[in-house]
Coordinates of C-alpha atoms and ligand atoms in Angstrom, one line a residue:
Chain A
M1 CA -0.9 -18.9 -30.9
P2 CA -2.0 -17.5 -34.3
P3 CA -0.1 -14.2 -34.2
E4 CA 3.2 -16.1 -33.6
S5 CA 2.7 -18.6 -36.4
V6 CA 2.0 -15.7 -38.7
A7 CA 5.2 -14.1 -37.7
L8 CA 7.0 -17.4 -38.2
A9 CA 5.6 -17.8 -41.7
Q10 CA 7.0 -14.5 -42.9
P11 CA 10.7 -14.2 -43.9
A12 CA 11.5 -12.4 -40.6
T13 CA 14.1 -9.8 -40.0
K14 CA 16.6 -10.3 -37.2
P15 CA 14.8 -8.8 -34.2
T16 CA 11.4 -10.4 -35.0
D17 CA 13.3 -13.6 -35.5
R18 CA 14.7 -13.4 -32.0
T19 CA 11.2 -12.6 -30.6
A20 CA 9.7 -15.5 -32.4
A21 CA 12.5 -17.8 -31.1
R22 CA 11.9 -16.6 -27.6
A23 CA 8.1 -17.2 -27.9
R24 CA 8.8 -20.6 -29.2
A25 CA 11.1 -21.4 -26.3
V26 CA 8.5 -20.2 -23.8
R27 CA 5.9 -22.4 -25.5
N28 CA 8.1 -25.4 -25.5
R29 CA 8.9 -25.0 -21.9
T30 CA 5.2 -24.7 -20.9
L31 CA 4.5 -27.9 -22.9
L32 CA 7.4 -29.7 -21.3
V33 CA 6.3 -28.7 -17.7
Q34 CA 2.7 -29.7 -18.4
G35 CA 3.8 -33.0 -20.0
C36 CA 6.0 -33.8 -17.0
R37 CA 3.2 -33.0 -14.6
L38 CA 0.9 -35.4 -16.3
L39 CA 3.7 -38.0 -16.3
V40 CA 4.2 -37.7 -12.6
L41 CA 0.4 -38.0 -11.9
A42 CA 0.2 -41.1 -14.2
A43 CA 3.3 -42.6 -12.5
V44 CA 1.9 -42.1 -9.0
L45 CA -1.6 -43.4 -9.9
G46 CA -0.1 -46.3 -11.9
L47 CA 2.3 -47.4 -9.2
W48 CA -0.5 -47.2 -6.6
E49 CA -2.8 -49.3 -8.7
W50 CA -0.1 -51.7 -9.6
F51 CA 1.2 -52.2 -6.0
A52 CA -2.4 -52.6 -4.8
R53 CA -3.3 -55.2 -7.5
T54 CA -0.1 -57.2 -7.0
G55 CA -0.5 -57.1 -3.2
V56 CA 2.6 -55.0 -2.4
I57 CA 0.3 -52.8 -0.4
D58 CA -2.9 -53.9 1.2
P59 CA -5.8 -52.8 -1.1
F60 CA -8.1 -53.0 1.9
N61 CA -6.3 -50.2 3.7
F62 CA -4.8 -48.3 0.9
S63 CA -7.5 -48.9 -1.7
M64 CA -6.6 -48.2 -5.3
P65 CA -7.3 -45.5 -7.9
S66 CA -9.8 -47.6 -9.9
R67 CA -11.8 -48.3 -6.8
I68 CA -11.8 -44.7 -5.8
W69 CA -13.0 -43.7 -9.2
D70 CA -15.7 -46.4 -9.1
Q71 CA -16.8 -45.0 -5.8
I72 CA -17.0 -41.5 -7.0
W73 CA -18.9 -42.7 -10.1
T74 CA -21.4 -44.7 -7.9
W75 CA -22.0 -41.7 -5.7
T76 CA -22.5 -39.4 -8.6
A77 CA -24.8 -41.8 -10.5
H78 CA -26.7 -43.4 -7.7
G79 CA -26.3 -41.1 -4.8
T80 CA -24.8 -41.8 -1.4
A81 CA -26.4 -43.6 1.5
Q82 CA -27.1 -40.2 3.0
G83 CA -28.7 -38.8 -0.2
P84 CA -27.5 -37.4 -3.5
L85 CA -23.8 -36.5 -3.7
G86 CA -24.6 -32.9 -4.8
A87 CA -26.5 -32.3 -1.6
Q88 CA -23.6 -33.5 0.5
I89 CA -21.2 -31.2 -1.3
W90 CA -23.6 -28.4 -1.0
A91 CA -24.1 -29.0 2.7
T92 CA -20.4 -28.8 3.4
L93 CA -19.8 -25.9 1.1
Y94 CA -22.7 -24.0 2.7
E95 CA -21.3 -24.5 6.2
A96 CA -17.8 -23.6 5.1
L97 CA -18.9 -20.5 3.2
Y98 CA -21.1 -19.3 5.9
G99 CA -18.4 -19.7 8.5
W100 CA -15.8 -18.2 6.2
V101 CA -17.9 -15.1 5.6
I102 CA -18.6 -14.6 9.3
G103 CA -15.0 -15.3 10.3
V104 CA -13.6 -13.0 7.6
A105 CA -16.0 -10.2 8.4
A106 CA -15.2 -10.4 12.1
G107 CA -11.5 -10.8 11.5
V108 CA -11.3 -7.8 9.2
L109 CA -13.4 -5.6 11.3
L110 CA -11.7 -6.3 14.6
G111 CA -8.2 -6.4 12.9
I112 CA -8.7 -3.0 11.4
A113 CA -10.2 -1.6 14.6
L114 CA -7.4 -2.8 16.8
G115 CA -4.8 -1.8 14.3
R116 CA -6.2 1.7 14.2
V117 CA -7.1 2.3 17.8
R118 CA -4.1 1.9 20.1
F119 CA -6.3 1.7 23.2
L120 CA -8.3 -1.3 21.9
A121 CA -5.1 -3.1 20.9
D122 CA -3.6 -2.6 24.4
V123 CA -6.7 -3.9 26.1
F124 CA -7.6 -6.9 23.8
G125 CA -4.1 -7.8 22.6
P126 CA -3.2 -10.4 25.3
Y127 CA -6.6 -12.1 25.1
V128 CA -6.4 -12.5 21.3
K129 CA -2.9 -14.0 21.8
I130 CA -4.2 -16.5 24.4
L131 CA -7.2 -17.5 22.3
N132 CA -4.8 -17.9 19.3
A133 CA -2.5 -20.2 21.3
M134 CA -5.3 -22.6 22.0
P135 CA -5.8 -25.5 19.6
R136 CA -9.2 -24.3 18.5
I137 CA -10.2 -27.5 16.6
V138 CA -10.9 -29.1 20.0
L139 CA -13.8 -26.7 20.3
A140 CA -15.7 -28.6 17.6
P141 CA -17.1 -31.2 20.1
I142 CA -18.1 -28.4 22.4
F143 CA -19.9 -26.6 19.5
L144 CA -21.7 -29.9 18.8
I145 CA -23.0 -29.9 22.4
W146 CA -24.0 -26.2 22.2
F147 CA -25.5 -26.0 18.7
G148 CA -26.6 -29.6 18.0
L149 CA -26.2 -31.8 14.9
G150 CA -27.3 -29.1 12.4
P151 CA -25.1 -26.7 10.4
A152 CA -24.7 -24.2 13.2
S153 CA -22.1 -26.3 15.0
K154 CA -20.0 -26.7 11.8
I155 CA -20.3 -23.0 11.0
A156 CA -19.0 -22.2 14.5
S157 CA -16.0 -24.4 14.0
A158 CA -15.2 -22.8 10.7
V159 CA -15.6 -19.3 12.2
V160 CA -13.0 -19.9 15.0
L161 CA -10.6 -21.4 12.5
V162 CA -11.0 -18.6 9.9
F163 CA -11.1 -15.6 12.3
F164 CA -7.5 -15.7 13.6
P165 CA -5.4 -15.7 10.5
V166 CA -7.6 -13.0 9.0
F167 CA -7.6 -11.0 12.1
F168 CA -3.8 -11.0 12.4
N169 CA -3.3 -10.1 8.8
A170 CA -5.8 -7.3 8.9
F171 CA -4.2 -6.0 12.1
Q172 CA -0.8 -6.1 10.7
G173 CA -2.0 -4.5 7.5
A174 CA -3.6 -1.6 9.4
R175 CA -0.4 -1.2 11.4
E176 CA 2.0 -1.2 8.5
V177 CA 0.2 1.5 6.5
D178 CA 2.7 3.9 4.9
R179 CA 2.9 6.9 7.3
N180 CA 3.5 9.2 4.4
L181 CA 0.2 8.2 2.8
V182 CA -1.7 8.8 6.0
A183 CA 0.0 12.2 6.4
N184 CA -0.7 13.1 2.8
A185 CA -4.4 12.1 3.2
R186 CA -4.7 14.2 6.3
I187 CA -3.1 17.2 4.7
L188 CA -5.4 16.8 1.7
G189 CA -8.3 17.1 4.1
A190 CA -9.3 13.6 5.1
S191 CA -11.1 13.0 8.4
D192 CA -10.1 10.1 10.6
R193 CA -13.0 8.1 9.2
R194 CA -11.9 8.8 5.7
V195 CA -8.3 7.9 6.5
T196 CA -9.5 4.5 7.7
F197 CA -11.7 3.8 4.7
Q198 CA -9.7 5.4 2.0
V199 CA -6.1 4.8 3.1
V200 CA -5.9 2.1 5.8
I201 CA -8.4 -0.4 4.3
P202 CA -7.1 -0.2 0.7
S203 CA -3.5 -0.7 1.8
A204 CA -4.4 -3.5 4.1
T205 CA -6.3 -5.4 1.4
S206 CA -3.3 -7.1 0.0
W207 CA -2.5 -8.4 3.5
I208 CA -6.1 -9.5 4.0
F209 CA -6.2 -11.3 0.7
T210 CA -3.2 -13.3 1.6
S211 CA -5.1 -14.6 4.5
L212 CA -8.3 -15.2 2.6
H213 CA -6.5 -17.9 0.5
I214 CA -5.5 -20.0 3.4
S215 CA -8.5 -19.2 5.5
F216 CA -11.0 -20.8 3.0
G217 CA -9.0 -24.0 3.5
F218 CA -9.5 -23.6 7.2
A219 CA -13.2 -23.1 6.8
L220 CA -13.5 -26.4 4.9
I221 CA -11.5 -28.1 7.6
G222 CA -13.8 -26.7 10.3
A223 CA -16.9 -27.8 8.4
I224 CA -15.5 -31.3 7.7
V225 CA -14.3 -31.9 11.2
G226 CA -17.6 -30.7 12.6
E227 CA -19.5 -33.1 10.3
Y228 CA -17.1 -35.9 11.1
I229 CA -17.9 -35.6 14.8
G230 CA -21.6 -35.6 14.3
A231 CA -23.9 -34.5 11.5
T232 CA -26.9 -35.5 9.4
E233 CA -25.3 -34.7 6.0
G234 CA -22.1 -33.5 4.4
I235 CA -18.8 -34.8 3.1
G236 CA -17.4 -35.1 6.6
L237 CA -20.2 -37.5 7.4
L238 CA -19.4 -39.4 4.2
V239 CA -15.9 -39.9 5.5
A240 CA -17.1 -41.0 8.9
N241 CA -19.6 -43.4 7.4
S242 CA -17.1 -44.8 4.9
Q243 CA -14.7 -45.3 7.7
G244 CA -17.5 -47.0 9.8
T245 CA -18.2 -49.5 7.0
L246 CA -14.4 -50.1 6.4
N247 CA -14.8 -48.6 3.0
S248 CA -11.4 -47.0 2.4
A249 CA -12.2 -46.1 -1.2
G250 CA -15.0 -44.0 0.2
V251 CA -12.6 -42.0 2.4
Y252 CA -10.3 -41.3 -0.4
A253 CA -13.1 -40.5 -2.8
A254 CA -14.4 -37.9 -0.3
M255 CA -10.9 -36.4 -0.1
V256 CA -10.7 -36.1 -3.9
I257 CA -14.1 -34.4 -4.0
L258 CA -13.0 -32.0 -1.2
A259 CA -9.8 -31.2 -3.1
V260 CA -11.7 -30.3 -6.2
V261 CA -14.1 -28.1 -4.2
A262 CA -11.2 -26.3 -2.5
L263 CA -9.4 -25.8 -5.8
A264 CA -12.5 -24.3 -7.4
A265 CA -13.0 -21.9 -4.5
E266 CA -9.3 -20.9 -4.7
G267 CA -9.7 -20.2 -8.5
L268 CA -12.7 -18.0 -7.8
L269 CA -10.8 -16.1 -5.2
T270 CA -7.8 -15.5 -7.5
L271 CA -10.2 -14.2 -10.1
V272 CA -11.7 -11.6 -7.7
E273 CA -8.2 -10.7 -6.5
K274 CA -7.0 -10.0 -10.0
R275 CA -9.9 -7.6 -10.6
L276 CA -9.4 -5.9 -7.2
F277 CA -5.6 -5.4 -7.6
R278 CA -5.4 -3.8 -11.0
W279 CA -3.4 -1.0 -9.4
K280 CA -0.6 -3.3 -8.4
P281 CA 2.5 -3.7 -10.5
V282 CA 2.8 -7.2 -11.8
Q283 CA 5.9 -8.7 -10.2
P284 CA 8.2 -10.1 -12.8
G285 CA 8.3 -13.8 -12.7
A286 CA 5.7 -14.0 -9.9
E287 CA 2.8 -16.2 -10.7
R288 CA 0.3 -17.5 -8.2
Chain B
M1 CA -7.7 43.4 11.5
T2 CA -4.8 41.4 12.8
H3 CA -5.6 38.8 10.1
H4 CA -4.6 41.1 7.3
T5 CA -1.4 42.4 8.9
S6 CA -0.1 39.2 10.5
P7 CA 2.5 37.3 8.4
A8 CA 1.5 34.0 6.7
I9 CA 3.9 31.9 8.8
E10 CA 5.7 32.7 12.0
L11 CA 8.0 30.5 14.0
R12 CA 8.9 31.9 17.5
G13 CA 11.7 30.0 19.2
A14 CA 10.2 26.8 17.9
G15 CA 11.9 23.5 18.6
K16 CA 11.2 19.8 18.2
A17 CA 12.7 16.9 20.1
F18 CA 11.8 13.3 19.1
R19 CA 11.8 10.4 21.5
T20 CA 14.1 7.7 20.0
P21 CA 13.3 4.0 20.4
S22 CA 15.9 3.8 23.2
G23 CA 13.9 6.4 25.1
A24 CA 16.4 9.3 24.8
L25 CA 15.4 12.7 23.4
H26 CA 16.8 13.6 20.0
T27 CA 16.6 17.3 19.2
A28 CA 15.9 17.8 15.5
V29 CA 15.4 21.5 15.4
R30 CA 15.9 24.2 18.1
E31 CA 15.2 27.9 18.6
L32 CA 13.7 28.5 15.2
D33 CA 12.8 32.1 14.4
L34 CA 11.4 32.7 11.0
T35 CA 8.8 34.8 9.3
V36 CA 7.2 34.2 6.0
E37 CA 5.1 37.1 4.7
R38 CA 1.9 36.7 2.7
G39 CA 2.6 35.8 -0.9
E40 CA 6.3 35.4 -0.2
F41 CA 8.4 32.6 -1.6
V42 CA 11.0 31.4 0.9
A43 CA 13.5 28.7 0.2
V44 CA 15.2 26.7 3.0
V45 CA 18.6 25.2 2.4
G46 CA 20.8 23.3 4.9
P47 CA 23.0 20.2 5.2
T48 CA 21.3 16.8 5.0
G49 CA 19.6 15.6 8.1
C50 CA 19.7 19.0 9.8
G51 CA 15.9 19.3 10.3
K52 CA 14.4 20.9 7.2
S53 CA 11.6 18.3 6.8
T54 CA 10.9 18.5 10.5
T55 CA 10.5 22.3 10.2
L56 CA 7.8 21.8 7.5
T57 CA 5.9 19.2 9.6
L58 CA 5.8 21.8 12.4
V59 CA 4.2 24.4 10.1
S60 CA 1.8 21.9 8.6
G61 CA 0.5 20.8 12.0
L62 CA 1.5 17.1 11.4
E63 CA 3.8 17.5 14.4
E64 CA 3.6 19.8 17.4
P65 CA 6.6 21.8 18.5
T66 CA 8.0 20.7 21.9
E67 CA 9.2 24.3 22.4
G68 CA 8.1 27.7 21.3
E69 CA 5.3 28.6 19.0
V70 CA 4.3 28.1 15.4
L71 CA 1.7 30.6 14.0
V72 CA -0.1 30.4 10.7
G73 CA -2.1 33.5 9.7
G74 CA -1.5 34.9 13.2
E75 CA -3.1 31.9 14.9
P76 CA -1.2 29.2 16.7
V77 CA -1.2 25.9 14.7
R78 CA -3.5 23.3 16.2
G79 CA -3.8 20.2 14.1
I80 CA -3.9 20.3 10.3
G81 CA -5.3 23.5 8.9
G82 CA -7.5 23.7 5.8
D83 CA -5.4 25.9 3.6
V84 CA -2.1 24.1 3.9
G85 CA -0.7 22.1 0.9
F86 CA 2.3 19.8 1.4
V87 CA 4.3 18.2 -1.3
F88 CA 6.3 15.5 0.5
Q89 CA 9.9 14.5 0.0
Q90 CA 8.9 10.8 -0.4
D91 CA 6.3 9.6 -2.9
A92 CA 2.9 10.0 -1.3
V93 CA 0.5 9.3 -4.1
F94 CA -2.1 6.6 -3.4
P95 CA -1.0 3.6 -5.4
W96 CA -4.6 2.1 -5.6
R97 CA -6.0 5.3 -7.2
T98 CA -5.7 6.2 -10.8
V99 CA -3.9 9.5 -11.7
L100 CA -7.3 11.3 -12.0
S101 CA -8.6 9.9 -8.8
N102 CA -5.4 10.9 -7.0
V103 CA -5.8 14.5 -8.0
M104 CA -9.5 14.3 -7.1
A105 CA -8.8 13.0 -3.7
G106 CA -8.2 16.4 -2.0
P107 CA -11.4 18.1 -3.1
R108 CA -13.4 14.8 -2.5
F109 CA -11.9 14.6 1.1
R110 CA -13.1 18.2 1.5
G111 CA -16.6 17.4 0.5
V112 CA -16.6 18.8 -3.1
A113 CA -19.1 17.1 -5.4
K114 CA -17.7 14.5 -7.7
T115 CA -18.4 16.2 -11.0
E116 CA -16.8 19.4 -9.8
A117 CA -13.8 17.6 -8.3
R118 CA -13.3 15.8 -11.6
E119 CA -13.4 19.0 -13.5
R120 CA -10.9 20.7 -11.3
A121 CA -8.6 17.7 -11.3
R122 CA -8.7 17.5 -15.1
D123 CA -7.8 21.2 -15.3
W124 CA -4.8 20.6 -13.1
L125 CA -3.7 17.5 -14.9
A126 CA -3.7 19.5 -18.1
R127 CA -1.5 22.2 -16.4
V128 CA 1.1 19.6 -15.4
G129 CA 0.9 17.9 -18.7
L130 CA -0.6 14.6 -17.7
S131 CA -4.0 14.7 -19.3
A132 CA -3.2 11.7 -21.4
F133 CA -2.3 9.6 -18.3
E134 CA -5.4 10.1 -16.2
D135 CA -6.4 6.5 -16.3
R136 CA -3.0 5.1 -15.3
Y137 CA -2.0 3.8 -11.9
P138 CA 1.0 5.4 -10.2
H139 CA 3.2 2.4 -10.8
Q140 CA 2.7 2.8 -14.5
L141 CA 4.3 6.3 -14.4
S142 CA 7.8 7.6 -14.3
G143 CA 9.2 9.1 -11.1
G144 CA 8.9 12.6 -12.6
Q145 CA 5.3 12.0 -13.7
R146 CA 4.4 10.8 -10.2
K147 CA 5.9 13.9 -8.8
R148 CA 3.8 16.0 -11.1
V149 CA 0.7 14.1 -10.0
A150 CA 1.6 15.0 -6.4
L151 CA 2.0 18.7 -7.4
A152 CA -1.4 18.7 -9.1
A153 CA -3.0 16.9 -6.2
T154 CA -1.7 19.6 -3.9
F155 CA -2.5 22.6 -6.1
V156 CA -6.0 21.5 -6.8
N157 CA -6.9 22.3 -3.2
D158 CA -5.9 25.9 -3.7
P159 CA -3.7 26.2 -0.6
S160 CA -2.7 29.6 0.6
I161 CA 0.3 28.1 2.4
L162 CA 2.4 25.8 0.3
L163 CA 5.0 23.6 1.9
M164 CA 7.3 21.8 -0.5
D165 CA 10.0 19.3 0.6
E166 CA 12.5 18.8 -2.1
P167 CA 9.8 18.4 -4.7
F168 CA 12.1 18.2 -7.7
S169 CA 15.0 16.3 -6.3
A170 CA 13.9 13.1 -8.1
L171 CA 13.7 14.9 -11.5
D172 CA 16.3 15.2 -14.2
V173 CA 17.8 18.6 -14.9
Q174 CA 15.7 19.5 -17.9
T175 CA 12.4 18.5 -16.3
R176 CA 13.4 20.2 -13.1
A177 CA 13.9 23.5 -14.9
L178 CA 10.6 23.1 -16.6
M179 CA 8.8 22.3 -13.4
S180 CA 10.5 25.2 -11.6
D181 CA 9.3 27.7 -14.3
Q182 CA 5.8 26.1 -14.0
L183 CA 5.9 26.4 -10.3
L184 CA 6.7 30.1 -10.5
E185 CA 3.9 30.6 -12.9
L186 CA 1.4 28.8 -10.7
W187 CA 2.6 30.6 -7.6
A188 CA 2.3 34.0 -9.3
G189 CA -1.3 33.2 -10.2
T190 CA -2.3 32.1 -6.7
G191 CA -0.5 34.5 -4.5
S192 CA 0.1 31.8 -1.9
S193 CA 3.0 31.8 0.5
V194 CA 5.6 29.1 -0.2
V195 CA 8.2 27.4 1.9
F196 CA 10.4 25.4 -0.4
V197 CA 13.0 23.0 1.0
T198 CA 15.9 22.0 -1.3
H199 CA 19.5 20.8 -1.3
D200 CA 20.1 22.8 -4.5
L201 CA 21.4 26.3 -3.7
E202 CA 21.0 27.4 -7.4
E203 CA 17.4 26.3 -7.4
S204 CA 16.7 28.1 -4.2
I205 CA 18.1 31.4 -5.5
A206 CA 16.4 31.1 -8.8
L207 CA 13.0 30.6 -7.2
A208 CA 12.9 32.5 -3.9
D209 CA 12.4 36.0 -2.5
K210 CA 14.3 34.9 0.6
V211 CA 16.8 32.1 1.2
V212 CA 17.1 30.7 4.7
V213 CA 20.3 28.9 5.5
M214 CA 20.1 26.5 8.4
T215 CA 22.9 25.3 10.6
A216 CA 24.1 21.7 10.9
G217 CA 21.7 19.6 13.0
P218 CA 20.0 20.3 15.4
A219 CA 19.2 23.1 13.1
T220 CA 18.4 26.6 13.7
V221 CA 18.3 29.6 11.3
K222 CA 21.8 30.7 10.6
E223 CA 21.3 33.5 8.1
V224 CA 18.5 34.8 5.9
F225 CA 19.4 36.3 2.4
T226 CA 17.1 38.5 0.4
I227 CA 17.2 37.7 -3.3
D228 CA 16.8 40.9 -5.2
L229 CA 16.6 39.4 -8.7
P230 CA 13.7 40.9 -10.7
R231 CA 10.6 38.9 -11.5
P232 CA 9.2 37.3 -13.6
R233 CA 12.2 34.9 -13.8
K234 CA 13.1 32.0 -16.0
V235 CA 15.3 29.7 -14.0
E236 CA 17.6 28.8 -16.9
E237 CA 18.2 32.5 -17.7
V238 CA 18.4 34.0 -14.3
R239 CA 21.3 31.6 -13.5
L240 CA 23.5 33.4 -16.0
E241 CA 23.1 36.9 -14.5
P242 CA 26.1 38.3 -12.7
R243 CA 24.0 39.2 -9.7
F244 CA 23.0 35.6 -9.4
V245 CA 26.6 34.4 -9.2
E246 CA 27.4 37.1 -6.7
I247 CA 24.5 36.0 -4.4
Y248 CA 25.4 32.4 -4.9
R249 CA 29.0 33.0 -3.7
E250 CA 27.7 34.9 -0.7
I251 CA 25.2 32.2 0.4
W252 CA 27.6 29.4 -0.3
S253 CA 30.2 30.9 2.0
S254 CA 27.6 30.6 4.8
L255 CA 26.1 27.2 3.8
G256 CA 29.4 25.5 2.9
E257 CA 30.6 25.8 6.4
E258 CA 27.6 23.9 7.8
V259 CA 27.8 21.3 5.1
R260 CA 31.5 20.7 6.0
I261 CA 30.6 20.4 9.7
T262 CA 27.9 17.8 8.9
R263 CA 30.3 15.9 6.7
E264 CA 33.0 15.8 9.3
R265 CA 30.5 14.6 11.8
G266 CA 29.5 11.8 9.5
T267 CA 33.0 10.6 8.9
A268 CA 33.6 10.9 12.7
D269 CA 30.6 8.7 13.3
A270 CA 31.7 6.2 10.7
A271 CA 35.2 5.9 12.2
Ligands
LIG1 N1 10.1 10.7 13.7 C1 11.4 10.9 14.0 N2 11.8 10.3 15.1 C2 13.1 10.4 15.5 N3 14.0 11.2 14.9 C3 13.6 11.9 13.8 C4 12.2 11.7 13.3 N4 12.1 12.4 12.2 C5 13.3 13.0 11.9 N5 14.2 12.7 12.9 C6 15.6 13.1 13.0 O1 15.6 14.5 13.0 C7 16.7 15.0 12.3 C8 16.2 15.9 11.2 O2 15.4 15.2 10.2 P1 14.8 15.8 8.9 O3 14.1 14.8 8.2 O4 14.1 17.0 9.3 O5 16.1 16.3 8.1 P2 16.2 17.0 6.7 O6 16.9 18.3 7.0 O7 14.9 17.1 6.1 O8 17.2 16.0 5.9 P3 17.2 15.7 4.3 O9 17.8 16.9 3.7 O10 18.2 14.6 4.2 O11 15.8 15.4 3.9 C9 17.4 13.8 11.7 O12 18.6 13.6 12.5 C10 16.5 12.7 11.9 O13 17.1 11.5 12.2
LIG2 MG1 14.1 16.1 4.4

């Protein structure tokens, strides 16, 4: 901000004038977009609250923003029936992160291996396709039977959800490596191992990162569904209990909390990505 | 003893056929006979798509001939040898490595210690005039600068066989002349054997000891011309010599015919 205002204060020559005008236009647009965003949010929440209070929609089923806010506040200040809210968030986050890390590690490892070694791809290819075609979320009850009420069953659900998108992207990434780069590395003296680590993996990282974004969402889903089916703590259990006591505000409140957690994780990932991909040209107009 | 007397590169009836996606065989080059002596600079010219790049991949060991033999230093080529350098037609610098790191890649792949690799890389970056750019990533360079990175990355390995596939075709005329002179200087210092593919007949005459003209694809060697212009040469100056023009006319009468055949084929395909 300050540099532009300084430029504006001076009697500017023609080109700087134009630059300043453009900067101002950009700033105005940003303000406009953000203002409209806030307006949309306020309108949706306001209408919701208004409809619920006037009885256009049933507040028992649909709740209303003020009640949801009260619920979050109560949980934050006095804890939930299952214990402090922080512990619930942490339980879910722990399961999701654990499952995510395992799923990502397995997906990247196997994806690169199958992408690099033709024989492995030919042998395991059909099985991977079959497993991917199954609706894996139905495995959650089976994991509950296998691993019990503790975190292990949720971690397992998260792993099977995370694994496949990561695997397929890593596999594709390893397959689509520029043949010229591989040829160049080999001419320069790289062994097969070096080609894998110094050419294939770096060029597959942008593919892998694309899948990391969506797969953390999947990990959360795995953990939540697992908790919902049977657990001793976690946000999924919070949803299940709220539903059991016909507390719709509780269900919505849990959703809001989850959304915040997911967004925070996404932000963290983007930060890491920015550091890792300094070598990439910034696409004009592209903004994540 | 054979090691010292055998030529640097020898192609004996070499041919390469690719299997196309439809399963048919496509012959890219056939019955290639060519000898490159040690320390010799050979330029290869031929119409587009005739099989020049394919010939280089056979010598480099990236591809195996489907017919005949390819010998480097008297030994049949098996896989990629240690003393071959290859400047590719397409951009082949690693986009995730900085300029310095790109030039260090070769020595590092070959097990040279980091500090020594860095020293050698800096030395070569200075020679191609990119010292100020060592921290940049390739996408922050111009096409010509990227090409120079590729040259430095190849030369830093000290190859005794240097394969270059239209290395200067992406450069503007002035930079090209500059780089050509630089290449001649570098080559004179190393004594390596060079196979230099180009579309540009003038460039080939200005640089080489021998110009090989290939036929329209599937290519084979049509004629070999010895260039008897004295060295050291400056490409911009040698172009003006009467002998240069004479040689140019002679080779063009051979090459022009093949170019015409290729062009007629192209229009026939399009029709
Ligand atoms: N991997 C491949 N599979 C199938 N056909 C190929 C392959 N590589 C090259 N060819 C074919 O072989 C022929 C010779 O290709 P090559 O790249 O050697 O030509 P070139 O002389 O280098 O052409 P240019 O001057 O345009 O670079 C072409 O017809 C091309 O389509
Ligand atoms: Mg070519």
